Short mmCIF file of C-alpha atoms and ligand atoms in Angstrom, two decimals:
data_model
loop_
_atom_site.label_atom_id
_atom_site.label_comp_id
_atom_site.label_asym_id
_atom_site.label_seq_id
_atom_site.Cartn_x
_atom_site.Cartn_y
_atom_site.Cartn_z
CA MET A 1 -0.02 -0.01 -0.03
CA LYS A 2 1.30 3.50 -0.88
CA LEU A 3 1.72 6.16 1.71
CA ILE A 4 -0.58 9.17 1.39
CA PHE A 5 2.49 11.25 0.45
CA GLU A 6 3.25 8.91 -2.44
CA LYS A 7 -0.32 9.31 -3.69
CA SER A 8 -0.01 13.09 -3.77
CA VAL A 9 -0.39 14.91 -7.07
CA ALA A 10 0.89 18.47 -7.24
CA GLY A 11 -2.01 20.88 -7.54
CA ARG A 12 -4.74 18.43 -6.59
CA HIS A 13 -6.92 19.62 -3.68
CA SER A 14 -10.25 19.42 -1.88
CA ASP A 15 -10.54 22.76 -0.28
CA ILE A 16 -14.01 22.95 1.13
CA LEU A 17 -12.92 24.88 4.18
CA PRO A 18 -15.04 27.18 6.29
CA LYS A 19 -14.41 30.88 5.85
CA CYS A 20 -11.81 32.25 8.28
CA ASP A 21 -13.77 34.01 11.04
CA VAL A 22 -10.85 35.51 12.96
CA GLU A 23 -8.55 38.43 12.02
CA PRO A 24 -5.52 37.18 10.13
CA VAL A 25 -2.31 37.96 12.02
CA GLU A 26 1.03 38.86 10.45
CA LEU A 27 3.63 36.59 11.98
CA SER A 28 7.05 38.10 12.56
CA ALA A 29 9.51 36.69 10.02
CA ARG A 30 11.27 34.92 12.86
CA PHE A 31 8.33 32.47 13.17
CA ALA A 32 7.33 32.20 9.53
CA ARG A 33 8.66 29.26 7.47
CA THR A 34 10.46 30.00 4.23
CA ASP A 35 9.01 27.25 2.08
CA ALA A 36 5.67 25.49 2.10
CA PRO A 37 5.29 22.25 4.07
CA ALA A 38 5.33 19.03 2.00
CA LEU A 39 1.68 18.14 2.68
CA PRO A 40 -0.02 15.53 0.45
CA GLU A 41 -2.19 17.01 -2.22
CA MET A 42 -5.28 14.87 -2.87
CA ALA A 43 -8.97 14.96 -3.85
CA GLU A 44 -11.47 14.22 -1.10
CA VAL A 45 -12.53 10.89 -2.53
CA ASP A 46 -8.94 9.64 -2.62
CA VAL A 47 -8.41 10.68 1.00
CA ALA A 48 -11.57 8.75 1.93
CA ARG A 49 -10.35 5.69 0.05
CA HIS A 50 -6.89 5.88 1.55
CA TYR A 51 -8.18 5.86 5.08
CA THR A 52 -10.75 3.14 4.34
CA GLU A 53 -7.96 0.97 2.93
CA LEU A 54 -5.90 1.55 6.06
CA ASN A 55 -8.92 0.71 8.18
CA ASP A 56 -9.32 -2.58 6.28
CA ARG A 57 -5.81 -3.58 7.18
CA VAL A 58 -6.40 -3.28 10.91
CA HIS A 59 -7.72 -5.97 13.21
CA GLY A 60 -9.64 -4.47 16.12
CA VAL A 61 -12.23 -5.58 18.62
CA ASN A 62 -14.90 -4.63 16.11
CA CYS A 63 -13.52 -7.19 13.60
CA GLY A 64 -13.16 -10.23 15.75
CA PHE A 65 -11.80 -11.94 18.92
CA TYR A 66 -8.94 -10.07 20.47
CA PRO A 67 -7.69 -12.07 23.50
CA LEU A 68 -4.61 -10.00 24.26
CA GLY A 69 -3.49 -10.95 27.76
CA SER A 70 -2.46 -8.29 30.24
CA CYS A 71 -4.12 -5.57 28.18
CA THR A 72 -7.90 -5.94 28.46
CA MET A 73 -8.68 -5.27 24.87
CA LYS A 74 -12.40 -5.26 25.50
CA TYR A 75 -15.39 -4.01 23.59
CA ASN A 76 -16.16 -0.45 24.63
CA PRO A 77 -19.80 0.59 24.51
CA ARG A 78 -20.50 3.22 21.87
CA ILE A 79 -22.26 5.49 24.37
CA ASP A 80 -18.83 6.24 25.87
CA GLU A 81 -17.63 7.47 22.47
CA ASP A 82 -20.85 9.55 22.14
CA MET A 83 -20.27 11.31 25.46
CA ALA A 84 -16.60 12.02 24.72
CA ALA A 85 -17.63 13.53 21.37
CA LEU A 86 -19.99 16.07 22.95
CA PRO A 87 -18.77 19.49 21.83
CA GLY A 88 -18.82 20.78 25.46
CA PHE A 89 -16.20 18.16 26.36
CA ALA A 90 -14.34 17.69 23.07
CA GLY A 91 -13.96 21.44 22.40
CA VAL A 92 -13.27 22.74 25.85
CA HIS A 93 -10.12 24.88 26.21
CA PRO A 94 -7.96 24.02 29.20
CA LEU A 95 -7.59 27.76 30.10
CA ALA A 96 -11.34 28.46 29.89
CA PRO A 97 -12.58 30.28 32.99
CA ASP A 98 -14.12 28.30 35.87
CA TYR A 99 -17.69 29.41 35.11
CA ALA A 100 -17.38 27.87 31.63
CA THR A 101 -15.93 24.54 32.78
CA GLU A 102 -18.18 23.56 35.67
CA GLY A 103 -19.43 20.48 33.77
CA CYS A 104 -15.92 19.29 33.11
CA ARG A 105 -14.93 19.73 36.74
CA GLU A 106 -17.99 17.74 37.68
CA VAL A 107 -16.81 14.93 35.43
CA LEU A 108 -13.47 14.90 37.18
CA GLU A 109 -15.08 14.97 40.64
CA THR A 110 -17.48 12.19 39.74
CA ALA A 111 -14.66 10.10 38.24
CA LYS A 112 -12.63 10.65 41.38
CA LYS A 113 -15.54 9.66 43.69
CA TYR A 114 -16.35 6.40 41.92
CA LEU A 115 -12.79 5.35 41.08
CA CYS A 116 -11.78 6.00 44.69
CA GLU A 117 -14.73 3.79 45.64
CA VAL A 118 -13.62 1.00 43.27
CA SER A 119 -9.99 1.17 44.33
CA GLY A 120 -10.41 1.87 48.03
CA MET A 121 -8.37 5.07 47.86
CA ASP A 122 -9.10 8.55 49.27
CA ASP A 123 -7.83 10.96 46.60
CA MET A 124 -6.83 10.83 42.93
CA THR A 125 -5.10 12.64 40.07
CA PHE A 126 -5.98 12.35 36.43
CA GLN A 127 -2.81 13.85 35.03
CA PRO A 128 -0.84 10.70 34.04
CA ALA A 129 -1.28 9.79 30.38
CA ALA A 130 -0.83 5.99 30.68
CA GLY A 131 -0.31 3.20 33.12
CA ALA A 132 3.51 3.48 33.03
CA HIS A 133 3.16 7.30 33.62
CA GLY A 134 0.81 6.49 36.49
CA GLU A 135 3.45 4.16 38.02
CA PHE A 136 5.97 6.95 37.72
CA THR A 137 3.66 9.31 39.50
CA GLY A 138 2.79 6.77 42.20
CA VAL A 139 6.32 5.83 42.95
CA LEU A 140 7.20 9.58 43.17
CA LEU A 141 4.52 9.76 45.91
CA ILE A 142 6.37 7.03 47.78
CA LYS A 143 9.63 8.83 47.31
CA GLN A 144 8.27 12.13 48.53
CA TYR A 145 6.66 10.49 51.54
CA HIS A 146 10.01 9.04 52.72
CA ASP A 147 11.89 12.25 51.88
CA ALA A 148 9.35 14.35 53.81
CA ARG A 149 9.94 12.22 56.88
CA GLY A 150 13.69 12.64 56.51
CA ASP A 151 13.99 8.88 55.86
CA LYS A 152 16.82 8.99 53.35
CA LYS A 153 18.04 5.35 53.65
CA ARG A 154 15.13 3.89 51.66
CA THR A 155 16.67 3.37 48.31
CA LYS A 156 15.14 0.12 47.10
CA ILE A 157 11.88 -0.94 45.44
CA ILE A 158 10.97 -4.61 45.37
CA VAL A 159 9.46 -5.98 42.18
CA PRO A 160 8.54 -9.67 41.56
CA ASP A 161 9.95 -11.34 38.46
CA SER A 162 6.47 -11.79 37.09
CA ALA A 163 5.92 -8.00 36.88
CA HIS A 164 5.20 -6.01 33.81
CA GLY A 165 8.41 -4.49 32.45
CA THR A 166 7.11 -1.02 33.21
CA ASN A 167 7.37 -1.69 36.95
CA PRO A 168 11.17 -2.04 37.24
CA ALA A 169 11.59 0.65 34.60
CA THR A 170 9.54 3.03 36.72
CA ALA A 171 11.38 2.26 39.93
CA ALA A 172 14.67 2.85 38.12
CA MET A 173 13.49 6.10 36.60
CA CYS A 174 12.46 7.39 39.98
CA GLY A 175 16.01 6.83 41.19
CA PHE A 176 15.49 3.62 43.12
CA GLU A 177 17.50 0.45 42.97
CA VAL A 178 15.23 -2.37 41.75
CA VAL A 179 15.29 -5.55 43.86
CA ASN A 180 13.83 -8.51 41.82
CA ILE A 181 12.35 -11.33 43.75
CA ASP A 182 11.66 -14.75 42.27
CA SER A 183 8.07 -15.98 42.19
CA ALA A 184 7.00 -19.11 44.03
CA PRO A 185 6.30 -22.16 41.81
CA ASP A 186 2.58 -21.21 41.75
CA GLY A 187 3.39 -17.86 40.14
CA CYS A 188 2.63 -15.87 43.33
CA VAL A 189 4.97 -13.86 45.60
CA ASP A 190 7.41 -16.07 47.42
CA LEU A 191 7.04 -14.93 51.07
CA GLU A 192 10.44 -16.13 52.03
CA ALA A 193 12.05 -14.30 49.16
CA LEU A 194 10.03 -11.18 50.12
CA LYS A 195 11.15 -11.38 53.77
CA ASN A 196 14.75 -11.71 52.69
CA ALA A 197 14.52 -8.70 50.42
CA LEU A 198 12.84 -6.47 53.04
CA GLY A 199 14.89 -4.18 55.22
CA GLU A 200 15.54 -0.65 56.43
CA ASP A 201 16.39 0.30 52.88
CA THR A 202 13.03 -0.77 51.43
CA ALA A 203 11.09 2.11 50.03
CA GLY A 204 8.26 -0.02 48.73
CA LEU A 205 6.87 -2.92 46.72
CA MET A 206 5.21 -2.75 43.33
CA LEU A 207 2.66 -5.45 42.70
CA THR A 208 -0.23 -6.35 40.47
CA ASN A 209 -2.92 -8.60 41.83
CA PRO A 210 -4.24 -10.71 40.16
CA ASN A 211 -0.72 -11.06 38.87
CA THR A 212 0.43 -11.35 35.27
CA VAL A 213 -0.28 -15.09 35.17
CA GLY A 214 -3.93 -14.37 36.09
CA ILE A 215 -3.74 -15.64 39.70
CA PHE A 216 -5.05 -13.74 42.72
CA ASP A 217 -2.33 -13.89 45.39
CA PRO A 218 -3.92 -15.50 48.44
CA ASN A 219 -1.24 -14.06 50.71
CA ILE A 220 -1.83 -10.47 49.70
CA LEU A 221 -2.74 -9.24 53.25
CA GLU A 222 0.38 -10.92 54.60
CA ILE A 223 2.49 -9.40 51.81
CA THR A 224 1.35 -5.81 52.38
CA ARG A 225 1.67 -6.30 56.14
CA LEU A 226 5.27 -7.42 55.81
CA VAL A 227 6.19 -4.43 53.65
CA HIS A 228 4.53 -1.98 56.05
CA GLU A 229 6.19 -3.66 59.00
CA ALA A 230 9.54 -2.94 57.29
CA GLY A 231 8.60 0.66 56.85
CA GLY A 232 7.91 0.47 53.09
CA LEU A 233 4.82 1.38 51.11
CA CYS A 234 2.83 -0.76 48.63
CA TYR A 235 2.10 0.27 45.09
CA TYR A 236 -0.72 -1.41 43.22
CA ASP A 237 -0.33 -1.78 39.48
CA GLY A 238 -4.01 -1.60 38.50
CA ALA A 239 -3.71 -2.91 34.92
CA ASN A 240 -5.49 -6.10 35.95
CA LEU A 241 -8.38 -4.33 37.67
CA ASN A 242 -10.81 -5.77 35.15
CA ALA A 243 -10.68 -9.01 37.17
CA ILE A 244 -11.77 -7.50 40.52
CA MET A 245 -13.49 -4.17 40.15
CA GLY A 246 -16.48 -3.91 42.41
CA VAL A 247 -15.50 -7.15 44.09
CA VAL A 248 -12.35 -6.46 46.09
CA ARG A 249 -10.43 -3.17 46.47
CA PRO A 250 -6.60 -2.65 46.40
CA GLY A 251 -7.12 -0.26 49.38
CA ASP A 252 -8.50 -3.14 51.40
CA MET A 253 -5.64 -5.41 50.32
CA GLY A 254 -3.25 -3.01 52.04
CA PHE A 255 -2.08 -0.93 49.10
CA ASP A 256 -1.23 2.71 49.68
CA CYS A 257 -1.38 3.99 46.09
CA VAL A 258 -2.54 2.67 42.75
CA HIS A 259 -2.84 3.49 39.17
CA MET A 260 -5.74 2.44 37.01
CA ASN A 261 -5.45 2.12 33.23
CA LEU A 262 -8.63 3.89 32.25
CA HIS A 263 -7.91 2.83 28.71
CA LYS A 264 -7.85 -0.81 29.65
CA THR A 265 -10.49 -1.27 32.32
CA PHE A 266 -12.77 1.78 31.76
CA ALA A 267 -13.78 1.93 28.15
CA THR A 268 -11.25 3.91 26.08
CA PRO A 269 -10.24 1.91 22.98
CA HIS A 270 -6.51 1.41 22.89
CA GLY A 271 -3.78 -0.48 21.09
CA GLY A 272 -2.87 2.21 18.59
CA GLY A 273 -0.71 4.01 21.11
CA GLY A 274 -3.04 6.35 22.82
CA PRO A 275 -4.46 8.53 24.20
CA GLY A 276 -4.65 6.77 27.60
CA ALA A 277 -4.99 7.72 31.21
CA GLY A 278 -3.32 6.28 34.22
CA ALA A 279 -5.38 7.77 37.09
CA VAL A 280 -3.44 7.55 40.35
CA GLY A 281 -5.19 7.13 43.61
CA CYS A 282 -3.70 7.18 47.11
CA LYS A 283 -4.56 6.94 50.70
CA ASP A 284 -5.14 10.09 52.77
CA PHE A 285 -1.64 10.26 54.20
CA LEU A 286 -0.18 10.59 50.65
CA LYS A 287 -2.55 13.05 49.18
CA GLU A 288 -0.46 16.11 50.03
CA PHE A 289 2.10 14.83 47.49
CA LEU A 290 -0.34 14.28 44.59
CA PRO A 291 0.49 16.35 41.57
CA ARG A 292 -1.70 19.42 40.99
CA SER A 293 -2.01 21.42 37.83
CA VAL A 294 0.18 24.41 38.40
CA VAL A 295 -1.83 26.46 35.90
CA MET A 296 -5.14 25.55 37.55
CA ASP A 297 -4.35 26.26 41.19
CA GLY A 298 -0.91 27.82 41.27
CA GLU A 299 0.29 25.82 44.28
CA GLY A 300 3.48 24.88 42.52
CA ARG A 301 3.48 21.19 43.38
CA ILE A 302 4.86 18.47 41.09
CA GLN A 303 3.13 18.21 37.84
CA VAL A 304 3.50 15.22 35.49
CA ARG A 305 1.38 16.51 32.71
CA SER A 306 -0.45 19.64 31.82
CA PHE A 307 -3.98 20.40 33.13
CA ALA A 308 -6.18 17.35 33.86
CA GLY A 309 -4.42 14.81 31.55
CA ASN A 310 -6.30 13.22 28.70
CA PHE A 311 -9.65 14.52 29.84
CA LEU A 312 -11.81 12.73 27.25
CA VAL A 313 -10.55 9.35 28.56
CA THR A 314 -11.95 10.36 31.93
CA VAL A 315 -15.25 11.26 30.30
CA ARG A 316 -15.51 7.77 28.91
CA ALA A 317 -14.63 6.20 32.22
CA VAL A 318 -17.36 8.20 34.00
CA THR A 319 -19.89 7.15 31.30
CA TYR A 320 -18.85 3.55 31.70
CA LEU A 321 -19.08 3.68 35.47
CA LEU A 322 -22.52 5.42 35.40
CA THR A 323 -23.98 3.10 32.76
CA LEU A 324 -22.88 -0.07 34.52
CA GLY A 325 -23.51 1.14 38.04
CA ARG A 326 -23.06 -0.59 41.39
CA GLU A 327 -24.45 -3.89 40.04
CA GLY A 328 -22.91 -3.77 36.56
CA ILE A 329 -19.32 -3.14 37.61
CA PRO A 330 -18.80 -6.35 39.62
CA GLU A 331 -20.84 -8.28 37.09
CA ALA A 332 -18.39 -7.26 34.33
CA SER A 333 -15.50 -8.53 36.46
CA GLN A 334 -17.30 -11.79 37.26
CA ASN A 335 -18.02 -12.41 33.61
CA ALA A 336 -14.40 -11.60 32.65
CA VAL A 337 -13.30 -14.26 35.17
CA LEU A 338 -15.95 -16.72 34.08
CA ASN A 339 -15.04 -16.34 30.38
CA ALA A 340 -11.30 -16.84 31.08
CA ASN A 341 -11.93 -20.02 33.10
CA TYR A 342 -14.33 -21.33 30.45
CA LEU A 343 -11.89 -20.73 27.62
CA MET A 344 -9.00 -22.20 29.68
CA ARG A 345 -10.93 -25.37 30.36
CA ALA A 346 -12.06 -25.63 26.75
CA ILE A 347 -8.45 -25.44 25.51
CA GLN A 348 -7.18 -27.76 28.18
CA GLY A 349 -6.30 -31.18 26.89
CA SER A 350 -4.43 -29.65 23.95
CA PHE A 351 -1.79 -27.02 24.77
CA ASP A 352 -0.43 -27.24 28.37
CA LEU A 353 -1.60 -24.76 30.99
CA ALA A 354 1.21 -22.95 32.73
CA PHE A 355 -0.84 -23.10 35.96
CA ASP A 356 -3.58 -25.63 36.22
CA ARG A 357 -5.85 -23.89 38.72
CA THR A 358 -8.81 -21.49 38.69
CA CYS A 359 -7.67 -18.33 37.06
CA MET A 360 -8.90 -14.75 37.20
CA HIS A 361 -9.32 -12.70 34.01
CA GLU A 362 -6.48 -14.26 32.08
CA PHE A 363 -4.44 -17.47 31.88
CA VAL A 364 -1.22 -18.60 30.35
CA LEU A 365 -0.44 -21.49 28.05
CA ASP A 366 3.05 -23.06 28.20
CA LEU A 367 4.17 -24.40 24.84
CA SER A 368 7.73 -25.40 25.76
CA GLU A 369 7.02 -29.13 25.76
CA TYR A 370 4.99 -28.83 22.62
CA LYS A 371 7.78 -26.95 20.89
CA LYS A 372 10.28 -29.68 21.83
CA GLU A 373 7.99 -32.25 20.37
CA THR A 374 6.82 -30.59 17.16
CA GLY A 375 9.20 -27.65 16.55
CA VAL A 376 6.19 -25.41 16.58
CA SER A 377 6.74 -22.31 18.73
CA ALA A 378 4.34 -19.92 20.58
CA LEU A 379 5.17 -17.44 17.80
CA ASP A 380 4.10 -19.97 15.11
CA VAL A 381 0.80 -20.58 16.83
CA ALA A 382 0.17 -16.92 17.44
CA LYS A 383 0.82 -16.15 13.75
CA SER A 384 -1.42 -19.09 12.64
CA LEU A 385 -4.35 -17.62 14.63
CA ILE A 386 -4.32 -14.58 12.37
CA ASP A 387 -5.42 -16.79 9.42
CA TYR A 388 -8.51 -17.67 11.42
CA GLY A 389 -9.44 -14.05 12.00
CA MET A 390 -8.24 -13.96 15.54
CA HIS A 391 -5.83 -11.49 17.00
CA PRO A 392 -2.88 -13.35 18.60
CA PRO A 393 -2.72 -13.41 22.39
CA THR A 394 0.29 -11.90 24.18
CA MET A 395 3.41 -13.96 23.38
CA TYR A 396 6.55 -14.62 25.48
CA PHE A 397 5.13 -12.77 28.51
CA PRO A 398 5.30 -13.13 31.51
CA LEU A 399 8.99 -14.02 31.29
CA ILE A 400 8.67 -16.65 34.05
CA VAL A 401 6.90 -18.93 31.53
CA HIS A 402 8.81 -19.94 28.43
CA GLU A 403 6.91 -20.17 25.14
CA ALA A 404 4.08 -18.40 26.83
CA LEU A 405 0.77 -17.49 25.24
CA MET A 406 -1.36 -15.34 27.53
CA LEU A 407 -5.08 -15.08 26.89
CA GLU A 408 -7.60 -12.60 28.23
CA PRO A 409 -10.98 -13.08 26.63
CA THR A 410 -12.79 -10.24 28.58
CA GLU A 411 -16.39 -10.08 29.76
CA THR A 412 -18.00 -9.13 26.55
CA GLU A 413 -17.34 -12.24 24.47
CA SER A 414 -20.17 -14.72 23.97
CA LYS A 415 -20.04 -18.49 24.62
CA GLU A 416 -20.15 -19.05 20.81
CA THR A 417 -17.03 -16.90 20.30
CA LEU A 418 -15.21 -18.70 23.09
CA ASP A 419 -16.20 -22.12 21.73
CA GLU A 420 -14.99 -21.11 18.32
CA ALA A 421 -11.72 -19.87 19.68
CA ALA A 422 -11.10 -22.99 21.67
CA ALA A 423 -11.81 -25.07 18.56
CA ILE A 424 -9.23 -23.07 16.62
CA PHE A 425 -6.62 -23.65 19.31
CA ARG A 426 -7.35 -27.41 19.30
CA LYS A 427 -7.13 -27.54 15.55
CA LEU A 428 -3.78 -25.76 15.51
CA TYR A 429 -2.55 -28.12 18.23
CA GLU A 430 -3.29 -31.11 16.01
CA LEU A 431 -1.92 -29.36 12.94
CA GLY A 432 1.43 -28.77 14.67
CA LYS A 433 1.66 -32.50 15.29
CA THR A 434 0.75 -33.64 11.80
CA ASP A 435 1.74 -30.81 9.42
CA PRO A 436 3.85 -28.20 11.19
CA GLU A 437 5.67 -26.84 8.12
CA PRO A 438 3.05 -24.20 7.04
CA MET A 439 2.77 -22.92 10.61
CA HIS A 440 6.41 -21.74 10.53
CA ALA A 441 5.48 -19.38 7.71
CA ALA A 442 2.00 -18.26 8.91
CA PRO A 443 0.06 -16.14 8.41
CA HIS A 444 -0.79 -17.02 4.81
CA HIS A 445 -3.80 -14.85 4.29
CA ALA A 446 -2.92 -11.60 6.09
CA GLN A 447 -1.88 -8.30 4.45
CA ILE A 448 1.35 -8.41 6.45
CA GLY A 449 3.03 -11.71 7.37
CA ARG A 450 6.08 -11.65 9.56
CA PRO A 451 7.60 -8.19 9.70
CA ASP A 452 11.16 -7.73 10.78
CA GLU A 453 10.45 -6.74 14.36
CA VAL A 454 14.03 -6.56 15.40
CA GLY A 455 14.94 -4.33 12.46
CA ALA A 456 11.91 -2.13 13.14
CA ALA A 457 13.00 -1.70 16.76
CA ARG A 458 16.75 -1.19 16.02
CA HIS A 459 16.40 1.02 12.99
CA PRO A 460 12.94 2.59 13.11
CA VAL A 461 11.90 4.64 10.11
CA LEU A 462 9.32 6.94 11.68
CA ARG A 463 9.02 9.64 9.11
CA TRP A 464 8.46 9.87 5.43
CA GLN A 465 11.10 11.90 3.66
CA LYS A 466 10.52 13.68 0.47
CA PRO A 467 12.70 12.09 -2.28
CA GLU A 468 15.31 14.38 -3.71
CA GLU A 469 14.04 15.99 -6.92
C1 PLP B 501 -0.47 -2.41 30.41
C2 PLP B 501 0.27 -2.66 31.68
C3 PLP B 501 1.03 -1.70 32.26
C4 PLP B 501 1.43 -0.36 31.56
O1 PLP B 501 0.32 0.41 31.19
P1 PLP B 501 0.38 1.39 29.95
O2 PLP B 501 -0.94 2.09 29.98
O3 PLP B 501 0.56 0.50 28.71
O4 PLP B 501 1.50 2.29 30.12
C5 PLP B 501 1.57 -1.97 33.55
N1 PLP B 501 1.37 -3.13 34.15
C6 PLP B 501 0.61 -4.10 33.58
C7 PLP B 501 0.46 -5.44 34.33
C8 PLP B 501 0.06 -3.92 32.34
O5 PLP B 501 -0.70 -4.88 31.80
#
C-alpha cells in the first residue's frame, strides 16, 4: 500500500474549508517558514479511500476476537464515545474560566468519587497519560513520603519477576534500586524471598494482583503487612483491575497508592498508542504529594502532565461507570473471570496450561514441551491464529513462563465466540503435530506476514522523507 504522500499529485486539492472568522495575524519573520510544508495534495474521494484501505488492514475488537492478555482489549460501549464527542467536552479549552468549565470539573469529581470507591483510595489525580506514567507518579509519591519524613536510607523498590516491564523501569526512573524477587512455583509472591529482600532500605513494593499469570495472590494481606512492617509502602499496578473491580479493592488489600489504566478497564479503545489515562489514587496520608495542575491552582506542586491529563478518557470512564452502576461493575468482572476460566478449560487437553488452577481474568499456556515435540513455537501458533481471523494473544510474557501465550477473553465475548476460539486452538494443536511446516510461515492470508520486528526496533523509520528531486 502506498503512503498518502506517495499518492499526492501536485495541484490536486479538496478545499471545502469554512471561511476564516478571525482576524488574520502577520507573524514576525522569525516564526514564519520559508518554504511550504510538503503536505499531500489529494482529492477528497482519494483521501476517503486511503483511510478506508488503512482501516481494512487493521484488526480491532470490532473485527473479531482479540484475547490479548495483560491488556484488556475489550469491547467499549458506543455510548462512551458519544459522550466523549459532545462539543462541550471535546472542544473545551484548558484555560477556559471556571464558570465555563463547571461540567468538566463535575466529570473529574465524579470520576474521582467512583474510582476511589472502586480502588479503596481517598484521593486521585488524572494527570498521568498512561499506566506507566501513573506508576511513575505513584512511585514519586512514595519517594516524597520518605523524603518528607527525612528517611533517606530507603533506596530500594521490590518488584517480583512476574511484573510487567514498566514496573522495574519506573522504579529505576524514580532513582530507586530495583530488587527483583523470584516468584513461588505457583506464580505468586514467594513470602520467604520477600522477607529476605525487606529491610531498612526498602522504600516499597510494586505489585499487580491478580498477577500477570492471572492468579489472585492468596497471601496479599500478609504481603502488604510485611512491607509496612519494614517501613515500606505498597504500590498497586491496576492494569489487571478488570478482574476484581467492584468485588475487592486494592485499598482493602493494604495498598497505599494505585494506578488504574482507564484505557484498559474503563472503556477507552487502545492499542494504537493512545491517548490513555493512568489515574493515580492514594490513601489520605499521601494526598499532600499528589500532583496538581500548576496552571489551575498555582500551588506549585509536582506536575506530571499539563492540566487534567487526557480529559476525554476520563469522560469515557465516567460514562462507563454510570451506565454499569453498582451492580454492573462487579458483574463485568465476574463475567471476565468466568469467560477466562471457560476458555482455559475448553483449550485444556491440547496445549499445556502454565498453571492448572482456577484463574482470574487471564491465563497462560506453556508451549515449551509442545515446541520440543513438534518444533512449533508460541510465535508460530500466534501467527497461525491470524489466518483464522483472531488477534494473537500476548506472546512470550510473562517471562517466568517460556513459550508463553497469554489469553484474556474479557467479559463481553459470547459463549459461541469462546467455543469457536477453543476449537481453533485445538485444531492448531493437531496441525502442529501432523503438518507443522506451514505454521512456521504463517500467516498465509494476512496483508502483512512476519515483519522484521528486530529491524523495526533497532532502525525505526518513523518519518516519510521527500525524495530528492
Ligand atoms: C499495560 C500494563 C502496564 C502499563 O500500562 P500502559 O498504559 O501501557 O503504560 C503496567 N502493568 C501491567 C500489568 C500492564 O498490563
